[in-house]
Amino acid sequence: MDNIAFFIIAGIAFLAACMGSLAMAKGHTKIDLVACRKILAVLIVLCVTAATLWQTCMTLARDKTQAGPSIWSVPSEFESTSNHPGTVRPLGYRTHAYSSDGREVQKTAYVYLPFKYDQHKSYDILYLMHGTGDSASYWLKKHPENVHMVDQLIDHRIIKPMIIVTPSFYVQNDAKDHLDTLTYSFAKELRRDLMPAVESRYSTYAKKIDDQGFRASRNHRAFAGLSRGAVTTYHSAIEQNLDYYSWFGTFSGSRTSAHEFKTTACAYPFSTYPIHYLYASSGSFDFALAGQLNDYRNLLKVDNRLEPGKNTRFDVFPMRYHSSGNWHLALYNFLQCIFHN
């Protein structure tokens, strides 16, 4: 209800401003100075009311002591440093420049291991991708608030201990002028090189490091990303590796048509695999929102595995734009949607 109220008030203010400007632009001189002052006063009151409502909702969300879905903010309870912190380690691995000449390259991903990680236990695993202009260090090193949040969610038993891997779709200087090609070619790196490197070293539910092992453990594997990383989630994970993954998160990005969904994720043999959850989100001021929402609606039309309210949802965060705060909140929500086996 808070979200609806916010957009109603903001919408009224926006429409009133547009109508007033349009009327004056067309030379409607019947609007006298007194009337203009009254309109301005009403607009100011509406804007102040909307801002106050937004700030109140943000404060209430921050002050919550229990986890749960939120479109406003991550509760401060889950952002402090944990007494049981996980560890973040670099992992070097060999792969190839699949988008160009296929040459061998060396890359680094980062791996989050939960507190008291035990090699003799099996862990769910999330592969988490950055966006344009960033690197594999974005989620876990550049923004340590994400690590603190994961630690706290595990401490509070909101989520189960899991492994998180943050790779990069970049391959040296490949495809500098055509970055979207990397959102497709990463699928081969993921399947052939990164997953074997990670899951042969760390303990997941994959009993074998091969097709059979990865398919059998897909219920324990998730992929998510922000911006172009969200595009990579669609192009590389959902369209080309759906037999290995069953949980997905797309934050502020899509660029995937209904036809593309229909001929890949919805076509045999991927059509036989269930999608346990698809979480999508964006900010109300995010430039990616319109296109992402349109693609999401088209996906729902062609893929009957997805049912809003059951195994998919699209959150819009008020007053958020294409920024780290937006994606931090998205990750908070997404983590609570996955691995409920």
mmCIF file of C-alpha atoms in Angstrom, residues 15 29 44 51 59 80 112 134 140 151 162 195 231 242 256 275 281 285 293 295 304 316 318 322 334 339:
data_model
loop_
_atom_site.group_PDB
_atom_site.id
_atom_site.type_symbol
_atom_site.label_atom_id
_atom_site.label_comp_id
_atom_site.label_asym_id
_atom_site.label_seq_id
_atom_site.Cartn_x
_atom_site.Cartn_y
_atom_site.Cartn_z
ATOM 1 C CA LEU A 15 0.488 15.302 -14.271
ATOM 2 C CA THR A 29 -3.540 33.354 -20.865
ATOM 3 C CA ILE A 44 4.734 21.983 -3.542
ATOM 4 C CA ALA A 51 9.066 13.119 -0.065
ATOM 5 C CA THR A 59 13.058 4.839 8.033
ATOM 6 C CA SER A 80 26.378 -4.464 10.446
ATOM 7 C CA TYR A 112 32.511 -16.233 -0.735
ATOM 8 C CA ASP A 134 33.020 -3.221 -13.381
ATOM 9 C CA LEU A 140 32.283 -8.957 -2.709
ATOM 10 C CA ASP A 151 26.768 -12.983 6.828
ATOM 11 C CA MET A 162 25.918 -20.911 0.693
ATOM 12 C CA MET A 195 31.948 -24.242 -12.989
ATOM 13 C CA VAL A 231 21.434 -9.549 -19.567
ATOM 14 C CA LEU A 242 19.028 -23.998 -17.954
ATOM 15 C CA THR A 256 15.828 -10.258 -24.438
ATOM 16 C CA ILE A 275 12.305 -22.859 -13.193
ATOM 17 C CA SER A 281 13.800 -5.796 -10.014
ATOM 18 C CA PHE A 285 14.150 6.114 -11.810
ATOM 19 C CA LEU A 293 9.459 -4.602 -17.572
ATOM 20 C CA ASP A 295 10.677 -8.030 -21.659
ATOM 21 C CA ASN A 304 3.922 -20.996 -18.700
ATOM 22 C CA VAL A 316 10.130 -1.694 -8.425
ATOM 23 C CA PRO A 318 10.737 3.820 -5.273
ATOM 24 C CA HIS A 322 20.810 2.567 -11.782
ATOM 25 C CA PHE A 334 16.686 -12.326 -4.123
ATOM 26 C CA PHE A 339 17.124 -22.530 -2.384
#
